[in-house]
Amino acid sequence: MRNISKDTTPSPGQSGQETAGGRCSITSIHLGLVALNVLIFTLAIAIGLRVHVLLSNQKLDACQNDRAIEQQRADQLNRTLVRNIERSNMLCNTVRNLSESLCPRGWKVQKQKCYKFSKDNRNWNTAKQQCESQKSHFVIINTLEEQNFITKYVKDKIEAYWIGLTDGAEEGKWKWVDGSTVR
């Protein structure tokens, strides 16, 4: 029998550890550890990116939900506003119709006041008595708007109309039929 001796001195670049298939070098173990570290690091980055994307998507979804809720609130507010405007218009029309229905037939309505433009040829005193017999009085013009309304109506008419202005108490001192002075 021959004695076979094994060389137990590792050559440069070898670890000196034996395995069933031969020897492993330290370099290959280090490369394996580096590769494992790179793999773990890459996996950690991938997981971190995935978590970041998920959180970003959650924030985006929350923002979109908030935006949708705000849009719904704005839409509801607009619908409420439109309904209120429609109700207001209906109320204005109702008031207008009521004021018109409160005026006798043939009278004109302006700002919830009734006006009758009579074509009767009477003197001032007789016409005034006729107005009073209808539970009315000659017009007393208090605003420019009222003056414009009356002027517009009588502008192109041939007839003359009496108003509630007189100097009957004292010649040249004009007063309205309610006793107020001309402004």
PDB file of C-alpha atoms in Angstrom:
ATOM      1  CA  MET A   1       0.000   0.000   0.000  1.00  0.00           C
ATOM      2  CA  ARG A   2       1.110   3.287  -0.905  1.00  0.00           C
ATOM      3  CA  ASN A   3       0.937   6.263   1.216  1.00  0.00           C
ATOM      4  CA  ILE A   4      -0.681   9.161  -0.611  1.00  0.00           C
ATOM      5  CA  SER A   5      -0.275  12.345   1.176  1.00  0.00           C
ATOM      6  CA  LYS A   6      -2.402  15.286   0.611  1.00  0.00           C
ATOM      7  CA  ASP A   7      -0.996  18.690   0.299  1.00  0.00           C
ATOM      8  CA  THR A   8      -2.380  20.597   3.228  1.00  0.00           C
ATOM      9  CA  THR A   9      -0.783  23.888   2.363  1.00  0.00           C
ATOM     10  CA  PRO A  10      -3.122  26.039   0.470  1.00  0.00           C
ATOM     11  CA  SER A  11      -1.858  27.658  -2.639  1.00  0.00           C
ATOM     12  CA  PRO A  12      -2.263  31.415  -3.009  1.00  0.00           C
ATOM     13  CA  GLY A  13      -5.937  32.369  -3.642  1.00  0.00           C
ATOM     14  CA  GLN A  14      -7.274  29.232  -1.974  1.00  0.00           C
ATOM     15  CA  SER A  15      -8.885  28.966   1.433  1.00  0.00           C
ATOM     16  CA  GLY A  16      -7.620  25.662   2.465  1.00  0.00           C
ATOM     17  CA  GLN A  17     -11.110  24.290   3.216  1.00  0.00           C
ATOM     18  CA  GLU A  18     -11.946  21.064   1.565  1.00  0.00           C
ATOM     19  CA  THR A  19     -15.291  19.974   0.349  1.00  0.00           C
ATOM     20  CA  ALA A  20     -16.503  16.784  -1.161  1.00  0.00           C
ATOM     21  CA  GLY A  21     -15.962  18.151  -4.615  1.00  0.00           C
ATOM     22  CA  GLY A  22     -12.730  19.887  -4.016  1.00  0.00           C
ATOM     23  CA  ARG A  23     -11.575  23.153  -2.663  1.00  0.00           C
ATOM     24  CA  CYS A  24     -13.439  26.562  -2.460  1.00  0.00           C
ATOM     25  CA  SER A  25     -11.669  29.778  -2.694  1.00  0.00           C
ATOM     26  CA  ILE A  26     -12.203  32.712  -0.354  1.00  0.00           C
ATOM     27  CA  THR A  27     -12.855  34.933  -3.347  1.00  0.00           C
ATOM     28  CA  SER A  28     -15.847  32.912  -4.458  1.00  0.00           C
ATOM     29  CA  ILE A  29     -17.335  33.068  -0.938  1.00  0.00           C
ATOM     30  CA  HIS A  30     -16.804  36.835  -0.842  1.00  0.00           C
ATOM     31  CA  LEU A  31     -18.371  37.218  -4.288  1.00  0.00           C
ATOM     32  CA  GLY A  32     -21.327  35.149  -3.134  1.00  0.00           C
ATOM     33  CA  LEU A  33     -21.753  37.355  -0.043  1.00  0.00           C
ATOM     34  CA  VAL A  34     -21.491  40.526  -2.104  1.00  0.00           C
ATOM     35  CA  ALA A  35     -24.047  39.163  -4.579  1.00  0.00           C
ATOM     36  CA  LEU A  36     -26.335  38.240  -1.681  1.00  0.00           C
ATOM     37  CA  ASN A  37     -25.966  41.749  -0.192  1.00  0.00           C
ATOM     38  CA  VAL A  38     -26.677  43.348  -3.578  1.00  0.00           C
ATOM     39  CA  LEU A  39     -29.748  41.130  -3.956  1.00  0.00           C
ATOM     40  CA  ILE A  40     -31.001  42.037  -0.449  1.00  0.00           C
ATOM     41  CA  PHE A  41     -30.298  45.748  -1.074  1.00  0.00           C
ATOM     42  CA  THR A  42     -32.103  45.627  -4.454  1.00  0.00           C
ATOM     43  CA  LEU A  43     -35.032  43.805  -2.863  1.00  0.00           C
ATOM     44  CA  ALA A  44     -35.182  46.421  -0.069  1.00  0.00           C
ATOM     45  CA  ILE A  45     -35.183  49.233  -2.652  1.00  0.00           C
ATOM     46  CA  ALA A  46     -37.906  47.487  -4.681  1.00  0.00           C
ATOM     47  CA  ILE A  47     -40.039  47.013  -1.552  1.00  0.00           C
ATOM     48  CA  GLY A  48     -39.428  50.651  -0.546  1.00  0.00           C
ATOM     49  CA  LEU A  49     -40.426  51.894  -3.999  1.00  0.00           C
ATOM     50  CA  ARG A  50     -43.538  49.727  -3.972  1.00  0.00           C
ATOM     51  CA  VAL A  51     -44.534  51.071  -0.543  1.00  0.00           C
ATOM     52  CA  HIS A  52     -43.874  54.623  -1.757  1.00  0.00           C
ATOM     53  CA  VAL A  53     -46.039  54.058  -4.852  1.00  0.00           C
ATOM     54  CA  LEU A  54     -48.833  52.552  -2.753  1.00  0.00           C
ATOM     55  CA  LEU A  55     -48.762  55.467  -0.302  1.00  0.00           C
ATOM     56  CA  SER A  56     -48.678  57.957  -3.171  1.00  0.00           C
ATOM     57  CA  ASN A  57     -51.658  56.233  -4.776  1.00  0.00           C
ATOM     58  CA  GLN A  58     -53.527  56.342  -1.458  1.00  0.00           C
ATOM     59  CA  LYS A  59     -52.822  60.071  -1.146  1.00  0.00           C
ATOM     60  CA  LEU A  60     -53.895  60.606  -4.751  1.00  0.00           C
ATOM     61  CA  ASP A  61     -57.093  58.620  -4.154  1.00  0.00           C
ATOM     62  CA  ALA A  62     -57.767  60.659  -1.000  1.00  0.00           C
ATOM     63  CA  CYS A  63     -57.229  63.908  -2.933  1.00  0.00           C
ATOM     64  CA  GLN A  64     -59.500  62.725  -5.731  1.00  0.00           C
ATOM     65  CA  ASN A  65     -62.147  61.718  -3.189  1.00  0.00           C
ATOM     66  CA  ASP A  66     -61.864  65.118  -1.494  1.00  0.00           C
ATOM     67  CA  ARG A  67     -62.124  66.806  -4.873  1.00  0.00           C
ATOM     68  CA  ALA A  68     -65.165  64.716  -5.782  1.00  0.00           C
ATOM     69  CA  ILE A  69     -66.803  65.584  -2.453  1.00  0.00           C
ATOM     70  CA  GLU A  70     -66.088  69.286  -2.989  1.00  0.00           C
ATOM     71  CA  GLN A  71     -67.505  69.050  -6.521  1.00  0.00           C
ATOM     72  CA  GLN A  72     -70.638  67.384  -5.159  1.00  0.00           C
ATOM     73  CA  ARG A  73     -70.970  70.146  -2.565  1.00  0.00           C
ATOM     74  CA  ALA A  74     -70.502  72.808  -5.231  1.00  0.00           C
ATOM     75  CA  ASP A  75     -73.076  71.122  -7.474  1.00  0.00           C
ATOM     76  CA  GLN A  76     -75.537  70.915  -4.566  1.00  0.00           C
ATOM     77  CA  LEU A  77     -74.929  74.568  -3.735  1.00  0.00           C
ATOM     78  CA  ASN A  78     -75.507  75.536  -7.373  1.00  0.00           C
ATOM     79  CA  ARG A  79     -78.734  73.517  -7.482  1.00  0.00           C
ATOM     80  CA  THR A  80     -79.897  75.168  -4.252  1.00  0.00           C
ATOM     81  CA  LEU A  81     -78.997  78.599  -5.591  1.00  0.00           C
ATOM     82  CA  VAL A  82     -80.864  77.973  -8.854  1.00  0.00           C
ATOM     83  CA  ARG A  83     -83.922  76.727  -6.909  1.00  0.00           C
ATOM     84  CA  ASN A  84     -83.816  79.819  -4.698  1.00  0.00           C
ATOM     85  CA  ILE A  85     -83.541  82.104  -7.723  1.00  0.00           C
ATOM     86  CA  GLU A  86     -86.455  80.310  -9.352  1.00  0.00           C
ATOM     87  CA  ARG A  87     -88.490  80.650  -6.141  1.00  0.00           C
ATOM     88  CA  SER A  88     -87.537  84.311  -5.926  1.00  0.00           C
ATOM     89  CA  ASN A  89     -88.635  84.852  -9.527  1.00  0.00           C
ATOM     90  CA  MET A  90     -91.887  83.044  -8.805  1.00  0.00           C
ATOM     91  CA  LEU A  91     -92.396  85.233  -5.738  1.00  0.00           C
ATOM     92  CA  CYS A  92     -91.713  88.385  -7.772  1.00  0.00           C
ATOM     93  CA  ASN A  93     -94.163  87.237 -10.439  1.00  0.00           C
ATOM     94  CA  THR A  94     -96.748  86.441  -7.770  1.00  0.00           C
ATOM     95  CA  VAL A  95     -96.333  89.877  -6.162  1.00  0.00           C
ATOM     96  CA  ARG A  96     -96.513  91.501  -9.596  1.00  0.00           C
ATOM     97  CA  ASN A  97     -99.648  89.531 -10.454  1.00  0.00           C
ATOM     98  CA  LEU A  98    -101.193  90.330  -7.074  1.00  0.00           C
ATOM     99  CA  SER A  99    -100.448  94.029  -7.450  1.00  0.00           C
ATOM    100  CA  GLU A 100    -101.923  93.957 -10.937  1.00  0.00           C
ATOM    101  CA  SER A 101    -104.995  92.118  -9.701  1.00  0.00           C
ATOM    102  CA  LEU A 102    -105.373  94.665  -6.884  1.00  0.00           C
ATOM    103  CA  CYS A 103    -105.636  97.452  -9.423  1.00  0.00           C
ATOM    104  CA  PRO A 104    -109.007  98.051 -11.049  1.00  0.00           C
ATOM    105  CA  ARG A 105    -109.390  97.008 -14.663  1.00  0.00           C
ATOM    106  CA  GLY A 106    -107.880  99.505 -17.097  1.00  0.00           C
ATOM    107  CA  TRP A 107    -105.414 100.939 -14.574  1.00  0.00           C
ATOM    108  CA  LYS A 108    -101.630 100.764 -15.103  1.00  0.00           C
ATOM    109  CA  VAL A 109     -99.297  99.208 -12.535  1.00  0.00           C
ATOM    110  CA  GLN A 110     -95.865 100.577 -11.646  1.00  0.00           C
ATOM    111  CA  LYS A 111     -93.937  99.506  -8.529  1.00  0.00           C
ATOM    112  CA  GLN A 112     -97.095  98.168  -6.861  1.00  0.00           C
ATOM    113  CA  LYS A 113     -98.977 101.423  -7.399  1.00  0.00           C
ATOM    114  CA  CYS A 114    -102.049 101.804  -9.574  1.00  0.00           C
ATOM    115  CA  TYR A 115    -102.379 104.649 -12.069  1.00  0.00           C
ATOM    116  CA  LYS A 116    -105.382 105.649 -14.134  1.00  0.00           C
ATOM    117  CA  PHE A 117    -104.882 107.894 -17.102  1.00  0.00           C
ATOM    118  CA  SER A 118    -108.355 109.296 -17.692  1.00  0.00           C
ATOM    119  CA  LYS A 119    -109.329 110.845 -20.980  1.00  0.00           C
ATOM    120  CA  ASP A 120    -112.286 112.695 -19.458  1.00  0.00           C
ATOM    121  CA  ASN A 121    -112.359 116.427 -20.236  1.00  0.00           C
ATOM    122  CA  ARG A 122    -112.997 117.938 -16.810  1.00  0.00           C
ATOM    123  CA  ASN A 123    -111.581 120.817 -14.894  1.00  0.00           C
ATOM    124  CA  TRP A 124    -109.008 120.190 -12.186  1.00  0.00           C
ATOM    125  CA  ASN A 125    -111.456 120.290  -9.229  1.00  0.00           C
ATOM    126  CA  THR A 126    -114.037 118.002 -10.890  1.00  0.00           C
ATOM    127  CA  ALA A 127    -111.330 115.520 -11.950  1.00  0.00           C
ATOM    128  CA  LYS A 128    -109.932 115.549  -8.380  1.00  0.00           C
ATOM    129  CA  GLN A 129    -113.413 114.765  -6.960  1.00  0.00           C
ATOM    130  CA  GLN A 130    -113.807 111.952  -9.525  1.00  0.00           C
ATOM    131  CA  CYS A 131    -110.473 110.422  -8.323  1.00  0.00           C
ATOM    132  CA  GLU A 132    -111.522 110.695  -4.683  1.00  0.00           C
ATOM    133  CA  SER A 133    -114.874 109.021  -5.442  1.00  0.00           C
ATOM    134  CA  GLN A 134    -112.833 106.035  -6.691  1.00  0.00           C
ATOM    135  CA  LYS A 135    -110.872 105.988  -3.384  1.00  0.00           C
ATOM    136  CA  SER A 136    -107.848 107.428  -5.151  1.00  0.00           C
ATOM    137  CA  HIS A 137    -106.070 110.760  -5.577  1.00  0.00           C
ATOM    138  CA  PHE A 138    -104.168 112.683  -8.188  1.00  0.00           C
ATOM    139  CA  VAL A 139    -100.624 111.474  -8.673  1.00  0.00           C
ATOM    140  CA  ILE A 140     -97.962 112.943  -6.412  1.00  0.00           C
ATOM    141  CA  ILE A 141     -94.628 112.471  -8.138  1.00  0.00           C
ATOM    142  CA  ASN A 142     -92.006 111.624  -5.518  1.00  0.00           C
ATOM    143  CA  THR A 143     -89.259 109.959  -7.538  1.00  0.00           C
ATOM    144  CA  LEU A 144     -87.534 110.353 -10.873  1.00  0.00           C
ATOM    145  CA  GLU A 145     -88.545 106.773 -11.685  1.00  0.00           C
ATOM    146  CA  GLU A 146     -92.207 107.629 -11.148  1.00  0.00           C
ATOM    147  CA  GLN A 147     -91.822 110.782 -13.247  1.00  0.00           C
ATOM    148  CA  ASN A 148     -90.206 108.775 -16.055  1.00  0.00           C
ATOM    149  CA  PHE A 149     -93.035 106.191 -15.946  1.00  0.00           C
ATOM    150  CA  ILE A 150     -95.706 108.887 -16.266  1.00  0.00           C
ATOM    151  CA  THR A 151     -93.777 110.847 -18.903  1.00  0.00           C
ATOM    152  CA  LYS A 152     -93.302 107.708 -20.989  1.00  0.00           C
ATOM    153  CA  TYR A 153     -97.016 106.950 -20.895  1.00  0.00           C
ATOM    154  CA  VAL A 154     -98.304 110.453 -21.758  1.00  0.00           C
ATOM    155  CA  LYS A 155     -95.447 111.480 -24.073  1.00  0.00           C
ATOM    156  CA  ASP A 156     -97.114 110.900 -27.456  1.00  0.00           C
ATOM    157  CA  LYS A 157    -100.731 111.334 -26.300  1.00  0.00           C
ATOM    158  CA  ILE A 158    -102.942 114.140 -27.540  1.00  0.00           C
ATOM    159  CA  GLU A 159    -104.931 114.289 -24.310  1.00  0.00           C
ATOM    160  CA  ALA A 160    -103.948 116.445 -21.341  1.00  0.00           C
ATOM    161  CA  TYR A 161    -103.732 114.879 -17.892  1.00  0.00           C
ATOM    162  CA  TRP A 162    -104.094 116.391 -14.442  1.00  0.00           C
ATOM    163  CA  ILE A 163    -101.583 115.679 -11.694  1.00  0.00           C
ATOM    164  CA  GLY A 164    -101.842 116.398  -7.969  1.00  0.00           C
ATOM    165  CA  LEU A 165    -100.005 119.725  -8.092  1.00  0.00           C
ATOM    166  CA  THR A 166    -101.860 122.985  -7.442  1.00  0.00           C
ATOM    167  CA  ASP A 167    -101.380 126.609  -6.523  1.00  0.00           C
ATOM    168  CA  GLY A 168    -105.085 126.910  -5.605  1.00  0.00           C
ATOM    169  CA  ALA A 169    -104.435 127.924  -1.990  1.00  0.00           C
ATOM    170  CA  GLU A 170    -102.011 130.705  -2.928  1.00  0.00           C
ATOM    171  CA  GLU A 171    -101.238 131.826  -6.444  1.00  0.00           C
ATOM    172  CA  GLY A 172     -97.689 130.902  -7.502  1.00  0.00           C
ATOM    173  CA  LYS A 173     -97.027 128.664  -4.451  1.00  0.00           C
ATOM    174  CA  TRP A 174     -97.246 125.142  -5.778  1.00  0.00           C
ATOM    175  CA  LYS A 175     -98.076 122.253  -3.458  1.00  0.00           C
ATOM    176  CA  TRP A 176     -99.016 118.641  -3.923  1.00  0.00           C
ATOM    177  CA  VAL A 177    -102.551 117.587  -2.980  1.00  0.00           C
ATOM    178  CA  ASP A 178    -101.173 115.955   0.202  1.00  0.00           C
ATOM    179  CA  GLY A 179     -99.864 119.384   1.326  1.00  0.00           C
ATOM    180  CA  SER A 180     -96.163 118.663   0.647  1.00  0.00           C
ATOM    181  CA  THR A 181     -94.090 121.239  -1.196  1.00  0.00           C
ATOM    182  CA  VAL A 182     -92.419 120.746  -4.532  1.00  0.00           C
ATOM    183  CA  ARG A 183     -88.783 119.630  -4.203  1.00  0.00           C
TER     184      ARG A 183
END
